[in-house]
Coordinates of C-alpha atoms in Angstrom, one line a residue:
Chain J
M54 CA -65.5 49.8 -228.3
K55 CA -68.1 49.4 -231.1
K56 CA -64.8 47.1 -232.5
I57 CA -64.1 45.9 -228.6
T58 CA -67.6 44.5 -229.6
I59 CA -67.0 43.3 -232.9
Y60 CA -63.4 41.6 -231.5
I61 CA -65.5 40.2 -229.4
I62 CA -68.6 38.0 -230.9
L63 CA -65.5 36.9 -233.2
V64 CA -63.1 35.7 -231.0
L65 CA -66.7 33.5 -229.6
I66 CA -67.0 32.4 -233.5
A67 CA -64.0 31.9 -234.2
V68 CA -64.0 29.3 -231.0
F69 CA -66.7 27.5 -231.8
M70 CA -65.8 26.2 -234.3
L71 CA -62.2 25.8 -233.1
Y72 CA -62.8 24.2 -230.4
P73 CA -64.4 20.4 -231.4
L74 CA -61.9 20.5 -233.3
L75 CA -59.0 21.3 -231.3
W76 CA -61.1 19.2 -228.2
L77 CA -61.1 15.8 -231.4
V78 CA -57.3 16.0 -231.6
G79 CA -56.7 16.4 -227.2
A80 CA -59.5 13.3 -227.5
S81 CA -57.4 11.1 -229.2
F82 CA -54.5 11.2 -226.0
K83 CA -57.4 10.6 -223.7
T84 CA -59.4 7.0 -222.3
N85 CA -62.8 6.9 -221.7
Q86 CA -63.1 8.0 -219.2
E87 CA -61.7 11.0 -219.1
I88 CA -62.7 12.2 -222.6
Y89 CA -66.4 11.7 -220.5
S90 CA -65.8 13.5 -218.5
S91 CA -62.9 17.5 -218.7
M92 CA -64.0 19.9 -221.3
W93 CA -60.9 21.2 -221.5
F94 CA -59.0 19.6 -225.5
M95 CA -55.9 19.3 -223.5
P96 CA -55.1 15.6 -221.9
M97 CA -53.3 14.6 -219.3
D98 CA -50.5 13.0 -220.7
F99 CA -49.6 11.6 -224.9
D100 CA -50.0 8.5 -225.4
F101 CA -48.9 8.2 -228.9
S102 CA -49.2 4.5 -229.1
V103 CA -52.4 4.6 -229.8
Y104 CA -51.3 6.6 -233.5
F105 CA -50.1 2.8 -234.0
N106 CA -52.4 1.5 -233.3
A107 CA -55.0 3.4 -235.3
W108 CA -52.6 3.2 -237.9
K109 CA -52.8 -0.4 -237.8
T110 CA -57.1 -0.1 -238.3
N111 CA -59.6 -3.9 -236.9
T112 CA -60.8 -4.1 -240.7
G113 CA -57.4 -6.6 -241.8
Y114 CA -56.2 -3.0 -243.6
S115 CA -54.0 0.0 -242.7
M116 CA -54.7 2.8 -243.4
G117 CA -52.2 3.0 -245.5
H118 CA -53.4 0.8 -247.3
Y119 CA -56.5 3.5 -247.1
F120 CA -55.1 6.1 -248.9
I121 CA -54.0 4.2 -251.6
N122 CA -57.5 3.8 -252.6
T123 CA -58.6 6.8 -252.3
F124 CA -55.8 8.7 -253.8
T125 CA -56.0 6.3 -257.0
I126 CA -60.1 7.5 -256.9
I127 CA -58.3 11.3 -256.5
I128 CA -55.5 11.6 -258.9
P129 CA -57.6 10.8 -262.1
K130 CA -60.9 11.9 -260.9
T131 CA -58.5 15.0 -260.4
L132 CA -57.1 15.6 -264.2
F133 CA -60.2 14.2 -265.7
S134 CA -62.1 16.7 -264.5
V135 CA -60.0 20.2 -264.8
I136 CA -59.8 18.5 -268.4
S137 CA -62.6 18.8 -269.3
S138 CA -64.4 21.3 -267.3
V139 CA -61.5 23.6 -268.8
L140 CA -63.0 22.1 -272.8
T141 CA -66.7 22.4 -271.5
A142 CA -66.0 26.0 -270.4
Y143 CA -63.8 27.6 -273.3
G144 CA -66.9 26.2 -275.5
F145 CA -69.3 28.0 -274.0
A146 CA -67.8 31.2 -271.8
R147 CA -66.5 32.1 -276.5
F148 CA -68.1 30.1 -278.8
D149 CA -71.5 30.8 -280.8
F150 CA -72.8 27.4 -281.2
P151 CA -76.3 25.9 -282.2
L152 CA -78.4 24.9 -279.2
K153 CA -76.0 26.5 -276.9
K154 CA -79.2 28.1 -275.3
F155 CA -80.9 24.2 -274.1
F156 CA -77.1 22.9 -273.2
F157 CA -76.1 25.5 -270.7
T158 CA -79.8 24.7 -269.0
L159 CA -79.0 21.6 -269.4
L160 CA -75.4 22.5 -266.9
M161 CA -77.7 24.2 -264.7
V162 CA -79.8 21.2 -264.6
G163 CA -77.4 18.7 -263.2
M164 CA -76.2 21.9 -260.6
F165 CA -79.0 21.7 -259.4
M166 CA -80.1 18.5 -259.8
P167 CA -79.8 16.6 -255.9
A168 CA -76.3 13.7 -255.9
I169 CA -79.1 11.2 -254.6
V170 CA -81.7 11.2 -257.0
T171 CA -79.0 10.6 -259.7
V172 CA -77.3 8.0 -258.1
M173 CA -80.0 5.4 -257.4
P174 CA -80.2 5.2 -262.1
M175 CA -76.5 5.2 -261.9
Y176 CA -76.1 2.5 -259.2
M177 CA -78.1 0.4 -262.2
F178 CA -76.2 1.7 -264.8
W179 CA -72.7 1.2 -264.7
H180 CA -75.0 -3.1 -261.7
E181 CA -76.0 -4.0 -265.9
I182 CA -72.2 -2.7 -268.0
G183 CA -70.8 -4.4 -264.2
F184 CA -68.0 -2.2 -263.4
L185 CA -69.9 -2.3 -259.5
D186 CA -66.9 -2.0 -257.1
T187 CA -64.8 -0.9 -259.1
Y188 CA -63.7 2.5 -259.1
V189 CA -64.8 3.4 -262.8
P190 CA -68.4 4.8 -261.4
L191 CA -66.1 7.5 -259.6
T192 CA -63.6 8.5 -261.8
M193 CA -64.9 8.3 -264.8
P194 CA -67.9 10.7 -264.9
S195 CA -65.5 13.2 -263.9
L196 CA -64.5 12.9 -267.6
F197 CA -67.2 14.8 -268.8
A198 CA -67.6 17.6 -266.9
C199 CA -70.5 17.1 -264.7
E200 CA -69.2 19.3 -261.7
G201 CA -71.4 21.4 -263.2
M202 CA -70.5 23.8 -260.5
F203 CA -66.5 23.9 -262.0
V204 CA -67.0 24.7 -265.8
F205 CA -69.5 27.8 -263.7
I206 CA -66.9 29.0 -262.8
L207 CA -64.3 28.9 -265.2
I208 CA -67.5 30.5 -267.3
Q209 CA -66.8 33.5 -264.5
F210 CA -63.0 33.4 -265.2
F211 CA -62.9 33.1 -269.3
K212 CA -65.9 36.0 -269.3
G213 CA -63.2 38.3 -267.2
I214 CA -60.4 37.5 -269.7
P215 CA -60.5 40.4 -272.4
K216 CA -61.5 38.5 -276.0
E217 CA -59.3 41.4 -277.6
L218 CA -56.0 38.4 -276.3
D219 CA -58.0 35.5 -278.4
E220 CA -57.6 38.0 -281.1
A221 CA -54.4 38.8 -281.2
S222 CA -53.0 35.5 -280.7
R223 CA -55.5 34.2 -283.7
L224 CA -53.9 36.9 -285.7
D225 CA -50.2 35.2 -284.9
G226 CA -52.5 32.0 -287.3
C227 CA -53.2 29.8 -283.1
G228 CA -56.1 28.0 -283.4
S229 CA -58.8 27.2 -281.2
L230 CA -56.5 24.5 -278.7
H231 CA -53.6 26.9 -279.2
T232 CA -55.1 30.2 -278.4
L233 CA -56.4 27.9 -275.7
V234 CA -53.2 26.1 -273.7
Y235 CA -50.6 29.4 -274.3
V236 CA -53.0 32.5 -274.4
L237 CA -56.1 32.0 -272.1
L238 CA -55.6 29.2 -269.5
P239 CA -51.6 31.0 -268.0
C240 CA -54.4 33.6 -267.4
I241 CA -57.3 30.9 -265.3
K242 CA -54.5 29.1 -263.4
P243 CA -55.9 30.5 -259.9
A244 CA -59.4 29.2 -261.3
V245 CA -57.4 26.1 -261.8
I246 CA -56.1 26.0 -259.5
S247 CA -59.3 26.2 -257.0
V248 CA -61.2 23.6 -259.7
A249 CA -58.8 20.5 -258.5
V250 CA -58.5 22.4 -255.1
F251 CA -62.0 21.7 -254.6
N252 CA -62.0 18.4 -256.5
F253 CA -60.0 17.3 -253.7
L254 CA -61.8 17.8 -251.1
W255 CA -65.1 16.9 -251.8
T256 CA -63.8 13.1 -253.0
M257 CA -61.7 13.1 -249.3
N258 CA -65.3 14.2 -248.0
D259 CA -68.0 12.2 -250.9
F260 CA -69.5 9.2 -248.8
I261 CA -72.3 8.6 -250.5
N262 CA -70.8 7.6 -252.9
P263 CA -68.2 5.0 -253.1
L264 CA -70.7 4.0 -249.9
I265 CA -73.1 2.4 -252.8
F266 CA -70.3 1.6 -255.6
I267 CA -68.1 0.2 -253.6
N268 CA -68.3 -3.3 -251.4
S269 CA -65.1 -5.5 -250.9
T270 CA -63.4 -3.4 -248.2
E271 CA -60.4 -4.0 -249.4
K272 CA -61.2 -1.7 -252.1
Y273 CA -62.4 0.9 -249.6
T274 CA -61.5 4.2 -249.1
L275 CA -60.4 6.8 -246.1
S276 CA -64.5 7.7 -245.3
L277 CA -65.4 4.1 -246.3
A278 CA -63.4 2.4 -243.8
L279 CA -63.5 4.8 -241.5
R280 CA -66.9 3.8 -241.1
T281 CA -66.2 -0.2 -241.1
S282 CA -64.3 0.9 -238.2
V283 CA -67.2 2.9 -235.8
D284 CA -70.4 0.1 -236.6
S285 CA -66.8 -2.9 -235.1
T286 CA -65.9 -0.7 -232.1
G287 CA -68.9 0.6 -231.0
Q288 CA -69.3 2.9 -229.1
G289 CA -67.5 2.6 -225.5
Y290 CA -64.9 1.2 -225.8
E291 CA -61.7 2.2 -227.3
E292 CA -63.2 6.1 -228.5
C293 CA -59.3 7.1 -228.9
K294 CA -58.6 4.4 -231.3
I295 CA -61.5 5.4 -233.5
I296 CA -60.7 9.3 -232.5
A297 CA -57.0 8.9 -234.3
M298 CA -58.8 7.4 -236.4
S299 CA -60.7 10.4 -237.4
V300 CA -57.8 13.0 -237.4
I301 CA -55.9 11.1 -239.3
G302 CA -58.5 10.7 -241.8
L303 CA -58.0 14.9 -241.5
I304 CA -54.9 15.7 -242.4
P305 CA -55.2 15.9 -245.8
S306 CA -58.2 17.5 -246.5
V307 CA -56.2 19.4 -243.9
T308 CA -53.0 20.0 -245.4
V309 CA -54.4 20.5 -249.3
F310 CA -56.7 24.0 -247.2
A311 CA -53.1 24.9 -246.0
L312 CA -52.0 24.8 -249.1
A313 CA -54.3 26.7 -250.9
Q314 CA -55.7 28.8 -248.3
K315 CA -54.6 31.6 -249.8
K316 CA -55.3 30.9 -253.1
F317 CA -58.7 29.5 -253.7
I318 CA -61.0 31.9 -250.5
G319 CA -60.7 34.8 -252.9
I320 CA -61.4 32.7 -256.6
T321 CA -63.9 30.4 -255.5
A322 CA -66.2 33.2 -254.5
G323 CA -65.4 35.4 -257.2
G324 CA -67.0 32.9 -259.7
L325 CA -70.6 32.6 -258.1
S326 CA -71.1 35.9 -257.5
Chain V
M227 CA -79.7 30.9 -291.2
K228 CA -79.4 31.8 -287.5
K229 CA -76.5 34.0 -288.0
Y230 CA -73.5 32.5 -285.3
N231 CA -71.7 35.2 -283.6
N232 CA -67.6 33.3 -284.0
P233 CA -64.6 35.2 -285.4
V234 CA -63.5 34.6 -288.3
G235 CA -62.8 31.1 -290.2
V236 CA -64.0 29.7 -286.4
S237 CA -67.1 27.3 -287.3
K238 CA -70.6 26.6 -285.1
F239 CA -68.8 23.7 -284.8
T240 CA -65.8 24.4 -282.5
G241 CA -68.0 25.0 -279.9
L242 CA -70.1 22.3 -279.7
L243 CA -66.8 20.0 -280.0
L244 CA -65.0 21.7 -276.9
I245 CA -68.6 21.4 -275.5
S246 CA -69.1 17.1 -276.6
P247 CA -67.6 15.5 -273.3
F248 CA -70.4 17.9 -271.1
I249 CA -72.5 17.3 -274.0
I250 CA -72.1 13.1 -273.5
G251 CA -71.9 13.6 -269.2
S252 CA -75.2 15.1 -270.4
I253 CA -77.4 12.4 -271.8
L254 CA -75.6 10.4 -269.7
F255 CA -75.4 11.5 -266.2
I256 CA -78.0 14.1 -266.7
I257 CA -80.9 12.9 -269.0
Y258 CA -80.8 9.4 -268.2
P259 CA -80.8 9.2 -264.4
F260 CA -83.4 11.8 -264.9
V261 CA -85.4 9.0 -267.0
C262 CA -84.8 6.5 -265.8
S263 CA -85.6 7.1 -262.4
F264 CA -89.1 8.0 -263.9
V265 CA -89.4 4.9 -266.0
T266 CA -88.1 2.6 -263.2
G267 CA -90.8 4.6 -260.2
L268 CA -93.2 2.1 -262.6
T269 CA -92.4 -0.6 -262.7
K270 CA -92.0 -3.3 -259.3
Y271 CA -88.1 -4.1 -259.4
D272 CA -86.2 -5.7 -257.0
G273 CA -82.5 -5.5 -258.5
I274 CA -82.2 -8.8 -258.8
H275 CA -86.2 -10.4 -261.6
S276 CA -86.9 -8.7 -264.4
P277 CA -89.1 -5.6 -263.5
E278 CA -93.3 -6.0 -263.3
F279 CA -94.7 -2.9 -265.2
T280 CA -96.9 -1.8 -262.3
G281 CA -97.7 2.1 -264.1
L282 CA -98.5 4.6 -261.3
K283 CA -98.7 2.5 -258.5
N284 CA -95.5 3.5 -256.1
Y285 CA -96.1 7.4 -257.1
K286 CA -99.7 5.8 -255.7
N287 CA -98.8 4.0 -252.7
M288 CA -96.0 7.3 -252.0
L289 CA -100.2 9.5 -251.1
T290 CA -100.3 7.3 -248.2
N291 CA -97.4 5.4 -246.7
R292 CA -97.0 7.0 -243.2
H293 CA -93.7 6.6 -243.4
F294 CA -93.1 9.1 -246.9
I295 CA -94.9 11.6 -245.9
K296 CA -93.4 12.0 -242.1
A297 CA -90.1 12.1 -244.3
V298 CA -91.7 14.5 -246.8
G299 CA -92.6 16.3 -243.4
V300 CA -88.7 16.0 -241.9
T301 CA -87.6 16.9 -245.1
F302 CA -89.9 20.2 -245.3
K303 CA -88.7 21.1 -241.4
Y304 CA -85.3 20.9 -241.4
T305 CA -84.3 23.5 -244.9
I306 CA -87.1 25.1 -243.7
I307 CA -85.5 25.3 -239.9
F308 CA -81.9 25.5 -241.3
V309 CA -82.0 28.0 -245.2
P310 CA -82.7 30.5 -243.3
L311 CA -80.4 30.1 -240.2
K312 CA -77.7 29.5 -242.1
L313 CA -78.0 32.9 -244.9
A314 CA -78.5 34.9 -241.6
V315 CA -75.5 34.1 -239.4
S316 CA -73.0 33.2 -242.6
L317 CA -74.5 37.3 -244.2
L318 CA -74.5 38.6 -240.5
T319 CA -70.5 37.1 -240.6
A320 CA -69.6 39.1 -243.6
L321 CA -70.7 42.4 -242.1
L322 CA -69.1 41.3 -238.2
L323 CA -66.0 40.7 -241.7
S324 CA -66.5 44.2 -244.0
T325 CA -65.4 46.2 -241.4
N326 CA -62.8 47.4 -241.7
I327 CA -60.7 46.1 -238.9
K328 CA -57.5 44.3 -238.0
G329 CA -57.3 40.1 -238.3
I330 CA -59.5 39.9 -241.0
G331 CA -58.9 37.2 -242.4
F332 CA -57.2 35.3 -240.1
F333 CA -60.9 34.9 -238.8
R334 CA -62.0 34.3 -242.0
T335 CA -59.6 31.1 -242.4
I336 CA -60.6 30.2 -239.5
F337 CA -64.6 30.1 -240.0
Y338 CA -63.6 28.9 -243.8
I339 CA -62.3 25.8 -242.1
P340 CA -65.4 23.2 -241.0
S341 CA -66.8 24.7 -244.4
I342 CA -64.3 22.8 -246.1
L343 CA -64.0 19.4 -243.4
G344 CA -67.5 19.6 -242.9
S345 CA -69.2 15.8 -244.7
N346 CA -66.0 14.8 -244.1
L347 CA -66.5 11.3 -242.3
A348 CA -64.4 12.3 -239.3
I349 CA -66.1 15.0 -238.4
A350 CA -69.8 13.1 -238.1
I351 CA -68.0 10.4 -236.1
M352 CA -66.6 13.8 -233.9
W353 CA -70.0 15.3 -233.8
Q354 CA -71.4 12.6 -232.7
Y355 CA -68.9 12.1 -229.5
L356 CA -70.6 16.1 -229.0
F357 CA -73.4 15.2 -227.9
T358 CA -73.3 12.1 -226.3
R359 CA -74.8 12.0 -222.6
N360 CA -71.4 12.7 -221.4
G361 CA -70.6 14.9 -224.7
L362 CA -69.1 18.0 -224.2
A363 CA -72.4 20.2 -225.7
N364 CA -73.6 18.8 -222.2
Q365 CA -71.2 19.5 -220.1
A366 CA -71.3 22.5 -221.7
L367 CA -74.5 22.8 -220.1
E368 CA -73.9 22.0 -217.3
L369 CA -71.2 24.8 -216.8
I370 CA -73.7 27.4 -217.6
G371 CA -76.2 25.6 -214.8
L372 CA -78.8 23.8 -217.6
D373 CA -79.3 20.0 -217.0
G374 CA -78.1 18.0 -219.7
V375 CA -80.2 17.3 -222.5
S376 CA -80.3 13.7 -224.0
W377 CA -79.6 14.6 -227.2
Y378 CA -80.4 11.6 -229.2
G379 CA -83.1 9.6 -227.0
D380 CA -85.4 13.4 -227.7
D381 CA -87.7 13.8 -230.9
R382 CA -87.5 17.2 -230.2
Y383 CA -83.7 17.4 -229.8
A384 CA -82.5 14.9 -232.5
L385 CA -83.1 17.3 -235.4
F386 CA -80.8 20.0 -234.2
I387 CA -78.0 19.0 -234.2
I388 CA -78.4 17.6 -237.3
I389 CA -79.2 21.6 -237.9
L390 CA -76.3 23.2 -235.9
L391 CA -73.3 20.4 -237.8
R392 CA -74.7 22.2 -241.4
L393 CA -74.9 26.1 -239.5
W394 CA -71.5 25.3 -238.0
E395 CA -70.3 24.8 -242.0
F396 CA -71.9 28.2 -242.8
G397 CA -67.9 29.7 -244.3
S398 CA -68.4 29.3 -247.4
T399 CA -71.8 30.9 -248.4
M400 CA -70.2 33.3 -245.9
I401 CA -67.3 34.5 -248.1
I402 CA -70.1 35.0 -251.1
F403 CA -71.8 36.8 -249.0
L404 CA -68.4 38.4 -248.4
T405 CA -67.3 38.7 -251.8
A406 CA -70.8 41.0 -253.3
L407 CA -70.2 43.2 -249.8
K408 CA -66.8 44.3 -251.4
E409 CA -68.4 44.9 -254.0
I410 CA -71.0 47.4 -252.6
P411 CA -68.9 51.3 -253.3
R412 CA -68.1 52.8 -250.2
E413 CA -69.5 56.1 -250.7
Y414 CA -72.9 55.2 -250.4
Y415 CA -72.1 54.4 -247.2
E416 CA -70.4 58.1 -246.1
A417 CA -73.7 59.6 -248.6
S418 CA -76.0 57.8 -246.4
K419 CA -73.8 58.4 -243.5
V420 CA -73.4 63.0 -244.6
D421 CA -77.9 61.7 -244.5
G422 CA -77.5 61.3 -241.4
C423 CA -78.4 57.1 -241.5
G424 CA -77.3 55.0 -238.7
S425 CA -76.0 52.4 -239.8
V426 CA -78.8 49.6 -239.0
R427 CA -80.6 52.4 -241.4
A428 CA -78.0 51.3 -244.1
F429 CA -77.7 48.8 -244.2
F430 CA -82.1 48.5 -244.8
S431 CA -81.8 50.0 -247.3
I432 CA -78.0 50.5 -249.7
T433 CA -76.5 47.0 -248.5
L434 CA -79.6 44.2 -248.5
P435 CA -81.3 45.8 -252.0
L436 CA -77.9 45.8 -252.8
L437 CA -76.7 42.2 -252.6
K438 CA -80.2 40.6 -253.2
N439 CA -78.9 38.4 -256.0
T440 CA -76.6 36.8 -253.7
L441 CA -78.6 36.2 -251.3
F442 CA -80.7 34.1 -253.6
V443 CA -78.3 32.9 -255.1
N444 CA -77.1 31.1 -252.2
A445 CA -81.0 30.4 -250.8
V446 CA -81.0 28.4 -253.4
L447 CA -77.6 26.4 -253.4
Q448 CA -78.6 26.0 -249.7
T449 CA -82.7 24.7 -250.8
I450 CA -81.4 22.1 -252.9
S451 CA -78.3 21.1 -249.9
A452 CA -81.5 20.6 -248.1
L453 CA -84.0 19.1 -249.8
Q454 CA -81.4 16.2 -250.3
E455 CA -79.6 16.0 -246.7
F456 CA -78.8 12.6 -246.4
S457 CA -75.0 12.1 -245.2
A458 CA -75.5 13.5 -241.9
P459 CA -78.5 11.7 -240.8
Y460 CA -77.3 9.2 -242.4
M461 CA -74.1 8.8 -240.4
I462 CA -74.9 11.0 -237.3
T463 CA -78.3 9.8 -236.2
G464 CA -79.7 7.0 -237.7
G465 CA -82.6 8.7 -238.8
N466 CA -83.9 8.2 -234.9
P467 CA -85.2 9.1 -232.7
M468 CA -88.6 8.0 -233.6
K469 CA -87.7 9.1 -237.5
S470 CA -87.5 12.4 -236.7
T471 CA -84.4 12.7 -238.3
Y472 CA -85.1 10.2 -241.3
T473 CA -85.5 12.5 -244.1
V474 CA -86.0 11.8 -248.1
G475 CA -82.6 11.2 -248.9
M476 CA -82.8 8.2 -246.1
L477 CA -85.9 6.9 -247.0
I478 CA -84.5 6.7 -250.6
Y479 CA -81.7 4.5 -248.8
D480 CA -82.7 2.3 -247.4
E481 CA -86.0 1.9 -250.0
M482 CA -83.1 -0.1 -252.6
F483 CA -79.8 -1.2 -249.7
S484 CA -82.4 -2.5 -247.2
Y485 CA -85.6 -4.0 -248.9
H486 CA -84.9 -3.9 -252.5
N487 CA -87.0 -1.4 -253.7
A488 CA -85.9 0.3 -256.4
G489 CA -89.3 0.6 -258.4
Y490 CA -90.1 2.7 -255.0
A491 CA -86.8 3.9 -254.7
N492 CA -87.1 5.5 -258.0
A493 CA -89.8 6.4 -258.0
V494 CA -89.2 8.4 -254.1
S495 CA -86.0 10.0 -256.1
W496 CA -87.6 11.4 -258.8
V497 CA -90.3 12.7 -256.6
L498 CA -87.4 14.5 -254.9
F499 CA -86.6 16.1 -257.7
M500 CA -89.6 17.6 -258.6
I501 CA -90.7 18.8 -254.5
T502 CA -86.3 20.4 -255.4
A503 CA -87.5 21.6 -259.0
V504 CA -91.0 22.7 -257.7
V505 CA -89.2 24.6 -254.3
I506 CA -86.4 26.7 -257.0
C507 CA -90.0 27.9 -260.1
I508 CA -91.3 28.5 -256.6
M509 CA -88.7 31.0 -255.3
F510 CA -88.0 32.3 -258.4
R511 CA -92.0 33.1 -258.7
L512 CA -91.4 35.0 -255.6
T513 CA -88.7 36.6 -256.0
G514 CA -90.0 38.2 -259.4
R515 CA -86.5 38.1 -261.8
I516 CA -85.1 35.1 -263.5
R517 CA -81.2 35.7 -263.3
K518 CA -80.1 35.8 -267.2
D519 CA -76.6 35.1 -267.5
I520 CA -76.3 33.3 -269.7
P521 CA -72.6 33.8 -271.3

């Protein structure tokens, strides 16, 4: 009896979580009239031409162009943040050095620092040195381990590895970097993957930073392109096209999540608790 | 001379060298913005002409500016309603998922999906459609015999849309609770059962005390993100109607990019940071413990 109640509640929540997404996919095949009259997500018929239209967009560039732009940011950014976060986390987790407490506090402060607060001074900073409307402000900060959350997760993982492992490798004559790359890194591979996945998802979702740093349509990311299409189309016209664009925009995140899902749900939680 | 606890042959500079990216990063992206927004906040600056020093005028203006006061009110109202709701929903769902029934993994994945897509612009667009006059939300209300609501036109409901969107993304908070719940030894519950405790009693006397830390961390994380809420109101309601969803984050953005008051925008940014810091300090005080987590 108790079990059945739990299942009913879980199913209800699941409906609340998934139905909007199902509805979104269905609505991309519907006419305006159908969108506003039927709650059922299944469209009356499937006409895939809407996706061809959506792919073309009305911004002058195709969605393919915006995909390439977005990945031009994501790939270096992911690489940078994995390398810099691993090095920094390694330093914090395994070594003692002057001002350690101070820098660790700074790491926490950085984690708690609202993006909207830092974004104004950073705008002026990049403006001053002439990097506005390039991808530099979007990728460069990742070189400097600025995602406190990633460093924090990695530190927790390093602390989970017995120190004897380091010592053994040291006795074999390996230096600190050597130990990191050949001994410790294989042990924290899952954490590194989750940092990369999170970085991917966050960059995919990021809206504030591209909004502020990028001006020319040619350099827009997917999210900015979506925004422009909504603004220039307006409610009431071709709703299905905008919805289809949104669906396309969600595909990369859903794919990456589906691939990495098993690995990273548990891990991120482990790092935080 | 302080002794540094390092392996033999490792100098105290090795660690510093390893974290050197972060040292540069923290100067550039934490200390610099912090100082810069305070200093720029002391000036009148339009982003083009050179800044003109005006002292604390921006800060004084804030105190009497009704847009600012309203935005602070909206932000606090949002935070106070949203954070407890999100914690409650996440914790309750985590409790359901920590019972030993089949299919947990399936539900866990489904509940987690919205939180990874949540801040995507496509989701904001979806949310907009769900709450239009004839949208899914109103159709559902009519189905159960209630009148549809003008979600975007009524200042009593607009904030609710934003709250609901952020609640929909409860998955990642839930996962953190779920992990903490799994670490509680089963024997505790078995013992309490033997002593004749009901499950409600067990929740309050075993689960909740042991989840204190996790609850606190989640509360802090959610409070920070709530106080700086920008993208959801920016994309879904535009701050309307009657500025009922106009958060401090939106005010900063508008002052900077729509009205070109860089000085004022930076002053507000800095105040928002201070508000966040003070709120978090109060939370630390109230809960009576400072996390001693320094490695």
